[in-house]
Coordinates of C-alpha atoms in Angstrom, one line a residue:
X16 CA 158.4 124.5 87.5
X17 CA 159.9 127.1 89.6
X18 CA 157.8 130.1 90.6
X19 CA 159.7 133.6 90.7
X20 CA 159.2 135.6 93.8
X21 CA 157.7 139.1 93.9
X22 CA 161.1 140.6 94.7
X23 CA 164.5 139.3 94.3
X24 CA 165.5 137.7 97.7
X25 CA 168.6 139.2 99.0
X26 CA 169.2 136.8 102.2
X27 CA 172.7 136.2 103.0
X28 CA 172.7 132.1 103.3
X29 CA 176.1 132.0 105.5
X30 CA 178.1 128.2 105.6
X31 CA 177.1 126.0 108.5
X32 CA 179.0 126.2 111.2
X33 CA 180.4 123.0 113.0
X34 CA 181.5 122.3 116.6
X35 CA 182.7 119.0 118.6
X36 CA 179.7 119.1 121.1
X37 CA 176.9 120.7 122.2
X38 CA 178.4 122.7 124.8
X39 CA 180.3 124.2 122.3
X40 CA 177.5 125.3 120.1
X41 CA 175.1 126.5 122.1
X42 CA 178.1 128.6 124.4
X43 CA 178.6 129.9 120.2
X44 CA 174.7 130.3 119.4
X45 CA 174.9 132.6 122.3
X46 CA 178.0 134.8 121.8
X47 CA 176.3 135.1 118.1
X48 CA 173.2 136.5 119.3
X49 CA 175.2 138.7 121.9
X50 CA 177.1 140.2 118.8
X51 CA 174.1 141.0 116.9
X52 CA 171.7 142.4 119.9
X53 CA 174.7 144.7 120.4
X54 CA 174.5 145.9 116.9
X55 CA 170.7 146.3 116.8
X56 CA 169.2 143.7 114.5
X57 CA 166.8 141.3 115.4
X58 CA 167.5 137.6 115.8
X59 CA 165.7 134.8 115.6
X60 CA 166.6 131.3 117.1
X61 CA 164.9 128.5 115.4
X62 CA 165.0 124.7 117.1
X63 CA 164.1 121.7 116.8
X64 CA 162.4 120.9 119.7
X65 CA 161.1 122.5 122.8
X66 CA 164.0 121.3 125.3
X67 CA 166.2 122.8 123.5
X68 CA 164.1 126.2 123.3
X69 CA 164.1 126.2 126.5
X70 CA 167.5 125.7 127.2
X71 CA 168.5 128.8 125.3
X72 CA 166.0 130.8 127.2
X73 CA 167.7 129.5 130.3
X74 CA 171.7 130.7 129.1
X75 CA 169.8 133.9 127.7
X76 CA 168.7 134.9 131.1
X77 CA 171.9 134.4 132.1
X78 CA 173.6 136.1 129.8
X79 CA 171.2 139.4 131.1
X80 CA 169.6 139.1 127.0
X81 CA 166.2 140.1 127.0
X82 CA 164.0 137.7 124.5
X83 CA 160.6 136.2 124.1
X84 CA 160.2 132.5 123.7
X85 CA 157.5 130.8 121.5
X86 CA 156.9 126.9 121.2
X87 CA 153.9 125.0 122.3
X88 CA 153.8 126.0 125.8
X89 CA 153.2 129.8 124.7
X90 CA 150.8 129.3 121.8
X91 CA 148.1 131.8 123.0
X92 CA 150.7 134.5 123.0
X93 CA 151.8 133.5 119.2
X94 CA 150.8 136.4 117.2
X95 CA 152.1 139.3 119.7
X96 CA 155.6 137.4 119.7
X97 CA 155.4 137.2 116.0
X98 CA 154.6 140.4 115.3
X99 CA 157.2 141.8 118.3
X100 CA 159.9 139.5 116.3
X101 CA 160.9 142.2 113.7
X102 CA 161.4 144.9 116.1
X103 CA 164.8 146.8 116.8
X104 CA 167.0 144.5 119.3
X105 CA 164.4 141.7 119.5
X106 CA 165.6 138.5 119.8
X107 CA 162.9 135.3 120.1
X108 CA 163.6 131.8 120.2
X109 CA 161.0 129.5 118.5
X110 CA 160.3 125.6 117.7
X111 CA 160.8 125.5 113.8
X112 CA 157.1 124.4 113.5
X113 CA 155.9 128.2 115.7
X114 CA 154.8 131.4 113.8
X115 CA 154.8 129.3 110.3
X116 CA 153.1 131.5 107.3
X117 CA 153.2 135.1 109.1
X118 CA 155.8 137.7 107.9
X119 CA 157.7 138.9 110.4
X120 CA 157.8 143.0 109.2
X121 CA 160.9 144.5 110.3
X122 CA 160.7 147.6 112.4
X123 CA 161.9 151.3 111.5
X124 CA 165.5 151.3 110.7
X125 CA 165.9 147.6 111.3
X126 CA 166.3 147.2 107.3
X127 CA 169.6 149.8 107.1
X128 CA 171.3 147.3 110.1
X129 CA 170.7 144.2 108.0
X130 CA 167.7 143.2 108.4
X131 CA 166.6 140.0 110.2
X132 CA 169.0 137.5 111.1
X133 CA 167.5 133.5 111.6
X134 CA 169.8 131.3 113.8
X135 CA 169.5 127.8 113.6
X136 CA 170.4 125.6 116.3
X137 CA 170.5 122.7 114.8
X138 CA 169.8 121.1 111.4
X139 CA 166.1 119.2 110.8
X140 CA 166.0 115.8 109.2
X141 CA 164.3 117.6 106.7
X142 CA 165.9 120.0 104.0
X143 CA 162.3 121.8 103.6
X144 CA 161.9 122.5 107.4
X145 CA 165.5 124.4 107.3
X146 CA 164.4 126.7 104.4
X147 CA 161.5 127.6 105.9
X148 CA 163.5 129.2 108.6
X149 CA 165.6 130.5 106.3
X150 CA 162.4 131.8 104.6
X151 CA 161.7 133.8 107.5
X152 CA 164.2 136.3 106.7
X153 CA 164.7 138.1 103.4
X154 CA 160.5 138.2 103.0
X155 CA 159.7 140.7 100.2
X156 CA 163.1 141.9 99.2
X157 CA 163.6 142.6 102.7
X158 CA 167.8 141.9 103.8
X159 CA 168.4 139.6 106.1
X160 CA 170.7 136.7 107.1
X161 CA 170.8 132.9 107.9
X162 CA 173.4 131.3 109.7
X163 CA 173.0 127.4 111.0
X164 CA 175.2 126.0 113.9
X165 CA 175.5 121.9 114.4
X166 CA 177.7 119.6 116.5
X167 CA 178.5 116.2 115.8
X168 CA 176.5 115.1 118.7
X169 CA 173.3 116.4 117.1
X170 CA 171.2 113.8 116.0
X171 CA 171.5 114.0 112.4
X172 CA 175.5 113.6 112.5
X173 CA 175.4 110.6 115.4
X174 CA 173.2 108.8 112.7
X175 CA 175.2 109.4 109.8
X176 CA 179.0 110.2 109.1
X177 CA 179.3 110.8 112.6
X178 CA 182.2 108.4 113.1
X179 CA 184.0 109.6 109.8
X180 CA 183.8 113.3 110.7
X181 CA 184.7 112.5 114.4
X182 CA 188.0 110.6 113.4
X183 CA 188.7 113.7 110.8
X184 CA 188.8 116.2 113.5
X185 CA 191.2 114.2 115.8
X186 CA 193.4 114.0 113.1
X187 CA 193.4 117.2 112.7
X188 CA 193.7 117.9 116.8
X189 CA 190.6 120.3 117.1
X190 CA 189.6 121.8 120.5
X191 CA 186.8 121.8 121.5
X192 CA 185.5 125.4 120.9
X193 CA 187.1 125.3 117.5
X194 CA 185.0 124.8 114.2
X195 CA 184.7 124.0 111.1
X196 CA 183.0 126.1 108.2
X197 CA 182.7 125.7 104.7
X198 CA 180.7 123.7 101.7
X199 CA 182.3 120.5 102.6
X200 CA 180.4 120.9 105.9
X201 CA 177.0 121.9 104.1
X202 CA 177.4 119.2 101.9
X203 CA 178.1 116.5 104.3
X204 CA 175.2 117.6 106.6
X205 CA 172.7 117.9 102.6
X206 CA 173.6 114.2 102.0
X207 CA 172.7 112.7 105.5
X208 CA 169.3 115.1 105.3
X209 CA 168.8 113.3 101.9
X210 CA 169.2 110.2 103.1
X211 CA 166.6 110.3 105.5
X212 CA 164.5 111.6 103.5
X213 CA 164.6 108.6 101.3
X214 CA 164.3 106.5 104.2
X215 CA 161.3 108.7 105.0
X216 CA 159.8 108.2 101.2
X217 CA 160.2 104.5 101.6
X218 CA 158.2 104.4 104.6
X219 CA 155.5 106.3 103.2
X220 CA 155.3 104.3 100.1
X221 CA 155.3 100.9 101.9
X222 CA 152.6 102.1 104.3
X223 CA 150.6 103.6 100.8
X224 CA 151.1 99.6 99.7
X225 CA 149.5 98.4 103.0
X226 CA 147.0 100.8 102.9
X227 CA 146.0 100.3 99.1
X228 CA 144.9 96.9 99.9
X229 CA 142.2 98.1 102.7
X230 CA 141.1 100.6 100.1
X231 CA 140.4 98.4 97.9
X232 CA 138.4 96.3 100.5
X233 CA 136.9 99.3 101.8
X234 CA 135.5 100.0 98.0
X235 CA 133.7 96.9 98.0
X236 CA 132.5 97.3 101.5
X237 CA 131.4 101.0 101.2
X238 CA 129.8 100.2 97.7
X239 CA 127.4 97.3 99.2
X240 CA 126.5 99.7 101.8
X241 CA 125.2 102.1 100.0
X242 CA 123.1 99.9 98.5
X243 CA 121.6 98.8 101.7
X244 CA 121.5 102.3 103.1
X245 CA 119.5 104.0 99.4
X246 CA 118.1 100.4 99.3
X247 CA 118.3 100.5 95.1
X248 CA 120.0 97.3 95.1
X249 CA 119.3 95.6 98.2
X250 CA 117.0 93.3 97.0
X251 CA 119.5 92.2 94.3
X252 CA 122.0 91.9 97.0
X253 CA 120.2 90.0 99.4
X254 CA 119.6 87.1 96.7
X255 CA 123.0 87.2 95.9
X256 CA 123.5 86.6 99.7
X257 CA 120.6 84.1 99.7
X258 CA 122.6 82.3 96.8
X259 CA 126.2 82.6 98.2
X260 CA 124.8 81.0 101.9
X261 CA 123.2 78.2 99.8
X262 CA 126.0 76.8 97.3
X263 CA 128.4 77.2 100.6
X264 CA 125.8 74.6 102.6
X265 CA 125.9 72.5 99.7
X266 CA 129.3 72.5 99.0
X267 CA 129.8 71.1 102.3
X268 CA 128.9 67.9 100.7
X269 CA 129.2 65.4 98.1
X270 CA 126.2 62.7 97.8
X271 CA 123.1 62.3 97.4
X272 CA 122.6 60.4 100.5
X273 CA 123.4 64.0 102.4
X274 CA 120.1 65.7 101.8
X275 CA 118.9 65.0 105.6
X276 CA 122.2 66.9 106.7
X277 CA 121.9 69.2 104.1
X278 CA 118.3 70.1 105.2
X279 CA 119.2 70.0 108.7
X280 CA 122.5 72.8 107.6
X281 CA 119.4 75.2 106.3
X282 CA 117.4 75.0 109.6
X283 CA 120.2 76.0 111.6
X284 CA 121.5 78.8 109.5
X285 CA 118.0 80.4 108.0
X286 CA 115.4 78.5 110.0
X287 CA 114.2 76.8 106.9
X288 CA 113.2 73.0 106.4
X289 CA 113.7 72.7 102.3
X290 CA 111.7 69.5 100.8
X291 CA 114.7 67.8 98.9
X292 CA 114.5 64.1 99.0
X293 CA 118.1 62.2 98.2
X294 CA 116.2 61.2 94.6
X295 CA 116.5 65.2 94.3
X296 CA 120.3 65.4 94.4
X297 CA 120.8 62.9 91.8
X298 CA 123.0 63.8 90.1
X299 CA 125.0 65.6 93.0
X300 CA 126.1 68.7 91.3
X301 CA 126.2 71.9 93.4
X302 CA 125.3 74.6 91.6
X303 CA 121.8 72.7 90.8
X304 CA 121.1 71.8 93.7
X305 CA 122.0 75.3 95.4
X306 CA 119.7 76.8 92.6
X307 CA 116.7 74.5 94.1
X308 CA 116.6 75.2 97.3
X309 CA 117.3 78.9 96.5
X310 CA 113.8 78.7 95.1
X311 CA 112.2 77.2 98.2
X312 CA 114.3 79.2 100.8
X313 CA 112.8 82.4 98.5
X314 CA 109.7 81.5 98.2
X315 CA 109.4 81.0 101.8
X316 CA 110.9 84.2 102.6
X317 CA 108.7 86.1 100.1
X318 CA 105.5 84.6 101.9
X319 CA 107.0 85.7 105.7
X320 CA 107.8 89.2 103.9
X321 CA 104.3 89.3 102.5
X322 CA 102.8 88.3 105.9
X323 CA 104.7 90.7 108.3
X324 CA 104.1 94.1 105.6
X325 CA 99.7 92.8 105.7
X326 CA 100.2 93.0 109.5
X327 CA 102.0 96.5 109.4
X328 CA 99.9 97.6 106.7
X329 CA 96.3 96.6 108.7
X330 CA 97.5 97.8 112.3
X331 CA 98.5 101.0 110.2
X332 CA 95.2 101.6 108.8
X333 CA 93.6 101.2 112.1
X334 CA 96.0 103.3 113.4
X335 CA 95.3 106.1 111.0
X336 CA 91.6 106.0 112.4
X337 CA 92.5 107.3 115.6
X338 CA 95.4 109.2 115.0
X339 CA 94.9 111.3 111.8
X340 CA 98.2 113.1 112.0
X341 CA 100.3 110.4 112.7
X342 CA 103.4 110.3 110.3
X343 CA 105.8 107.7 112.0
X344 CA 105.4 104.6 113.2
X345 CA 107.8 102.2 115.4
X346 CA 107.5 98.2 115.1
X347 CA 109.7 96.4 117.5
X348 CA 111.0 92.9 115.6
X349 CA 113.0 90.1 116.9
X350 CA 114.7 86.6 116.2
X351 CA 114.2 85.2 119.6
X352 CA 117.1 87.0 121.5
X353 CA 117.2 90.3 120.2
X354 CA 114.7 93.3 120.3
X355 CA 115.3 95.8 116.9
X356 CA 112.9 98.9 116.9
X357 CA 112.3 100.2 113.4
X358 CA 110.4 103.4 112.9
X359 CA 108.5 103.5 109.7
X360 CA 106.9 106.1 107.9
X361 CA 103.3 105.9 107.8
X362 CA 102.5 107.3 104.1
X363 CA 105.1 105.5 102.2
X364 CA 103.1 102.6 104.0
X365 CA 99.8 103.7 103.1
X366 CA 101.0 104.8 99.5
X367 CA 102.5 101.4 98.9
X368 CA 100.2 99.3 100.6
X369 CA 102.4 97.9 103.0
X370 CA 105.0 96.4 100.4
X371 CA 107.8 99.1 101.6
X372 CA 107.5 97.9 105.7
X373 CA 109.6 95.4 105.5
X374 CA 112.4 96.6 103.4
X375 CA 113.1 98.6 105.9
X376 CA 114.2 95.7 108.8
X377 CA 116.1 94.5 105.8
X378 CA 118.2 98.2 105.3
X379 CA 118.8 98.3 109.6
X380 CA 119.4 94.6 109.6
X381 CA 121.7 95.0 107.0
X382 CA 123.9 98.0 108.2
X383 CA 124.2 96.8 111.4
X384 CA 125.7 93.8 110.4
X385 CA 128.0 95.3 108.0
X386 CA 129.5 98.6 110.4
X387 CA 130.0 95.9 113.2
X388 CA 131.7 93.2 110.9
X389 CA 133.7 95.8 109.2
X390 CA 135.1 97.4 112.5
X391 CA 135.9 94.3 113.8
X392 CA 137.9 93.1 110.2
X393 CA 139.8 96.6 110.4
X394 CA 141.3 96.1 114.0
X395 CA 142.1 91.9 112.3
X396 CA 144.2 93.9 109.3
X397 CA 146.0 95.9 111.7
X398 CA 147.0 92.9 113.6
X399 CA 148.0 91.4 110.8
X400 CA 150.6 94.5 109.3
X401 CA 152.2 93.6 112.4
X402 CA 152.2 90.4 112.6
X403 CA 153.7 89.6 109.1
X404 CA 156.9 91.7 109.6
X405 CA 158.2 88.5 110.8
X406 CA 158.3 86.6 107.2
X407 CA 161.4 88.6 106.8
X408 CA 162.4 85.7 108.9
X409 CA 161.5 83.3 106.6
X410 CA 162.8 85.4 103.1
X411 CA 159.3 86.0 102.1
X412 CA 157.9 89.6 101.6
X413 CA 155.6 90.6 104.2
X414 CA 154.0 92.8 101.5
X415 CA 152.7 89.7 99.7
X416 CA 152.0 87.9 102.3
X417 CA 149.8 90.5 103.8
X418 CA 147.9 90.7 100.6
X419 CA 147.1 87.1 100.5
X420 CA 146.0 87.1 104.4
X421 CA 143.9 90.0 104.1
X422 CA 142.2 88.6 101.0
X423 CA 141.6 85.4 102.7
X424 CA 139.8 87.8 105.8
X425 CA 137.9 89.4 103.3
X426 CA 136.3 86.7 102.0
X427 CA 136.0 85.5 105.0
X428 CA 134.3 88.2 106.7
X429 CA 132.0 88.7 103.4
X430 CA 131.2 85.0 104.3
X431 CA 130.4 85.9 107.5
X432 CA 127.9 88.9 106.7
X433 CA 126.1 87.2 104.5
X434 CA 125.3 84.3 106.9
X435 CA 124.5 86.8 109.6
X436 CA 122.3 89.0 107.7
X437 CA 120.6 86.3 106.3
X438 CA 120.2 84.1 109.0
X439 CA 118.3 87.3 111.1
X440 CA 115.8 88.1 108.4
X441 CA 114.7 84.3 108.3
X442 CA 114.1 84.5 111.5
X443 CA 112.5 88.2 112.3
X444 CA 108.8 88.4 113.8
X445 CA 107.0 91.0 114.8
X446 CA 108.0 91.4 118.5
X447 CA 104.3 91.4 120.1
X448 CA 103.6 88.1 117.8
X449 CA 106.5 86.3 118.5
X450 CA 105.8 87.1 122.6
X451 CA 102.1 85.8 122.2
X452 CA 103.5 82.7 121.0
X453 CA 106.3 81.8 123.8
X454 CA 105.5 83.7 126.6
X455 CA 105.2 81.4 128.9
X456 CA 108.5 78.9 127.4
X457 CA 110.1 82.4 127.6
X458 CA 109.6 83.1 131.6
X459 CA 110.8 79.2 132.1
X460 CA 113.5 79.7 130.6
X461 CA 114.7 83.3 132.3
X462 CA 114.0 81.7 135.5
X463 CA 116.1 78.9 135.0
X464 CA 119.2 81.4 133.7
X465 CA 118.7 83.0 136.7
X466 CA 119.0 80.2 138.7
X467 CA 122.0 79.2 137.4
X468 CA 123.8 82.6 138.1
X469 CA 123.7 80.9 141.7
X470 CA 127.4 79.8 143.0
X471 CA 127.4 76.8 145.1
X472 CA 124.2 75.1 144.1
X473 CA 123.1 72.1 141.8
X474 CA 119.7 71.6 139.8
X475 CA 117.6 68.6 140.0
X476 CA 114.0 68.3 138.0
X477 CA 111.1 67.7 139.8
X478 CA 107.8 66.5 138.4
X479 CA 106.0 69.1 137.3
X480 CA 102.2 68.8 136.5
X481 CA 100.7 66.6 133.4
X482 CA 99.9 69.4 131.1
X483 CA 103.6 70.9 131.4
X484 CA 105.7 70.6 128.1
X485 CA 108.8 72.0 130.0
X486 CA 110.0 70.3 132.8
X487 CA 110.4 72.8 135.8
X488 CA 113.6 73.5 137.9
X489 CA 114.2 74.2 141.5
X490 CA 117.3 74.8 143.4
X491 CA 118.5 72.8 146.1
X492 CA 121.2 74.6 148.4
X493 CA 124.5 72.8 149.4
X494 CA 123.6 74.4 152.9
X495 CA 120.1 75.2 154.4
X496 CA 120.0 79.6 154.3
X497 CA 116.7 80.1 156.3
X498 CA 116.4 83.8 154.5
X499 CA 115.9 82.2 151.6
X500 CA 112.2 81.8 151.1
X501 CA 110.9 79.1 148.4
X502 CA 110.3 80.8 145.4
X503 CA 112.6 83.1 145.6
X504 CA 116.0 83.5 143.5
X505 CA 118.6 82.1 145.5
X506 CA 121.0 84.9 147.1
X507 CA 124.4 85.2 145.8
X508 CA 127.8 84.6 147.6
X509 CA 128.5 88.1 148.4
X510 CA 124.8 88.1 149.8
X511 CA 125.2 84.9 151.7
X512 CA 128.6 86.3 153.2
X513 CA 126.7 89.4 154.5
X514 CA 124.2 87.9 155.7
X515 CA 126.2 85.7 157.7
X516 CA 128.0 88.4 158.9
X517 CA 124.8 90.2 160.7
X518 CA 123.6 86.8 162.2
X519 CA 127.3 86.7 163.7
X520 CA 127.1 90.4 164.9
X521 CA 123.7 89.3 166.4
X522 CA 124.7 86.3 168.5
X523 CA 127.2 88.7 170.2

């Protein structure tokens, strides 16, 4: 559907005009724009590119034309060119991308000398960009003129029919300020612009292939999200998880005689010891076995849920006592290594007795594990786009082959943060409780990592006292550094350096 304009456009659309080189051109742009600041009307010189802008400016100047230039470089002063553009013997050179959507009004008695004439200095790759600087002449009924000048060493002719057209005009013995004007020229310079732009379309609709398949990821992704982040489904989604982790442990196997590995596969991924006997397994069929320990890994989860919301919902209470205004509370959990502070509101815990506390570790557990997991599959699918241009090579379509890796990622990564997510709830404590517990195993254990950061040294055990579960760990230098003082973490190499340095400096 085309739409009429408001007034009948009265433009003058001249032929293109063709030259040999550059040179030649631009020497013609500018004996064009001397003709018509002679006669009065304004001009103005679109290009495509700022170098080129520029260059004009430069023969302008030369010339003794005075103009006004607007690209990127001059953007604050935009409008006031724009609106100067229209004026009596104005000529301004602009980028075709400068002073796009503002109608350049044409100044008193500009109109009777022909209105505005647009230059182009060269043709775009794209037919829409060149009538809209056509478009910028002839606004409103207003008269006005177009006239495009190209060379064959413009980029759009050295890509296509370049050669062709180049052989044509030696044949014909042209010079090299001569040119060539007509519709054969227009037409030749239409079907290259077309051609990129199909080039262009087929870009753009391979990329939309590519970037259907994350979308559709994304979809699934975004969609469980949600869920965790309004919790309506989380539960639902969690023994979903719960059930996926399982039948993946078990499928692992294939007799009965694996329920000690199986078992041992459950502590290490949940930190839960199922009670499955090899009598249980028989017959060894995955689904039903999966469905068993489901129930036991549930139930014990339940319990630990049930546990950790009486603690919140009792230290809350007393809370409340002292603090009668109090409307947010922060728990600090953790799994052993990590420290995850949850702030929790203190009368949806009061109004539901404690049973909403732990949903929401589950809802930051769960977010966490799905942003980080998803950011990290997003930079794997744009390695892969890349890296499957090359089964070209092997006459497969990279298209295809993208969707089939990316699938296989997917699942992967779904995999992934379910085993994750999972395997942190199973193992979350309150942070104070878990501390009272392993204190002391927890400073034995820092001091020995920090030992180790040592360069240049070697452990050996020593016998520590009866009553010590842990054996203890001292380090024994490869040479005696009297500033070290027993008990002390050893110094580093940097440190020992220095300090060598300043006993040196001493001696002296």
């Amino acid at each position: 559907m085309v739409i009429p304009t408001n007034k009948p456009c009265i433009r003058k659309d001249e032929e293109t005009i063709l030259f040999r080189t550059q040179r030649a051109k631009y020497n013609a742009i500018i004996e064009e724009i001397k003709r018509l600041h002679e006669q009065g009307r304004p001009v103005l010189v679109g290009t495509t590119s700022v170098e080129t802008s520029e260059l004009l400016s430069r023969m302008l100047k030369m010339a003794g034309i005075p103009h006004n230039v607007l690209n990127a470089k001059h953007h604050e002063r935009e409008a006031e060119i724009v609106a100067q553009a229209g004026l009596k013997g104005a000529v301004t050179i602009a980028t075709n991308m400068a002073g796009r959507g503002t109608d350049i009004k044409l100044g008193p008695g500009v109109a009777e000398l022909g209105g505005l004439a647009v230059i182009g200095g060269e043709h775009h790759q794209a037919r829409r960009i060149d009538n809209q600087l056509r478009g910028r002449a002839g606004r409103q009924g207003d008269p006005g003129s177009s006239q495009f000048f190209a060379s064959l060493e413009d980029d759009l002719l050295r890509l296509f029919n370049y050669e062709r057209m180049s052989k044509w005009m030696d044949f014909l013995k042209f010079k090299e300020d001569e040119f060539i004007q007509g519709k054969m020229v227009t037409r030749t310079i239409t079907n290259a612009q077309m051609q990129v732009e199909r080039n262009h379309f087929g870009i753009r609709k391979r990329l939309l292939e590519y970037d259907e398949v994350m979308n559709h990821q994304r979809k699934a992704i975004y969609a469980r999200r949600r869920s965790a982040l309004f919790g309506d489904r989380l539960q639902v989604d969690l023994s979903n998880m719960l059930q996926d982790v399982l039948l993946g442990i078990v499928s692992r196997y294939s007799k009965p005689e694996d329920a000690e590995a199986i078992a041992y596969d459950c502590v290490r991924s949940l930190a839960f010891l199922p009670e499955i006997t090899p009598k249980d397994l028989e017959p060894f069929q995955p689904e039903r076995i999966a469905g068993l320990l489901y129930e036991q890994a549930y139930a014990f989860y339940r319990a630990k849920r049930e546990r950790i919301n009486k603690l919140i919902y009792e230290h809350t209470l007393e809370l409340t006592k002292r603090f009668s205004e109090a409307q947010w509370l922060q728990v600090d959990f953790t799994e052993g290594t990590l420290r995850l502070p949850v702030v929790l509101s203190i009368p949806e815990i009061l109004a539901s007795e404690g049973h909403s506390a732990f949903t929401e570790v589950e809802k930051t557990v769960t977010l966490s594990q799905i942003d980080s997991l998803w950011v990290e599959h997003l930079r794997q699918l744009d390695d892969l786009r890349h890296s499957v241009q090359t089964a070209v090579y092997e006459q497969k379509d990279p298209l295809l082959v993208y969707k089939f890796e990316a699938f296989k990622l997917f699942q992967a990564m779904v995999d992934r943060l379910n085993q994750q997510v999972l395997s942190l709830l199973f193992r979350m404590e309150i942070y104070e409780e878990r501390q009272a517990t392993q204190g002391q195993t927890r400073q034995r254990d820092l001091s020995r990592l920090r030992a180790r950061q040592a360069d240049d040294y070697y452990f050996t055990s020593t016998v520590s006292a009866p009553t010590a579960a842990v054996p203890q760990y001292e380090a024994v230098g490869a040479s005696a550094h009297p500033a070290e003082a027993p008990g002390q973490p050893p110094l580093s190499r940097r440190e020992r350096r220095a300090l060598e340095r300043q006993q040196k400096k001493r001696k002296k």
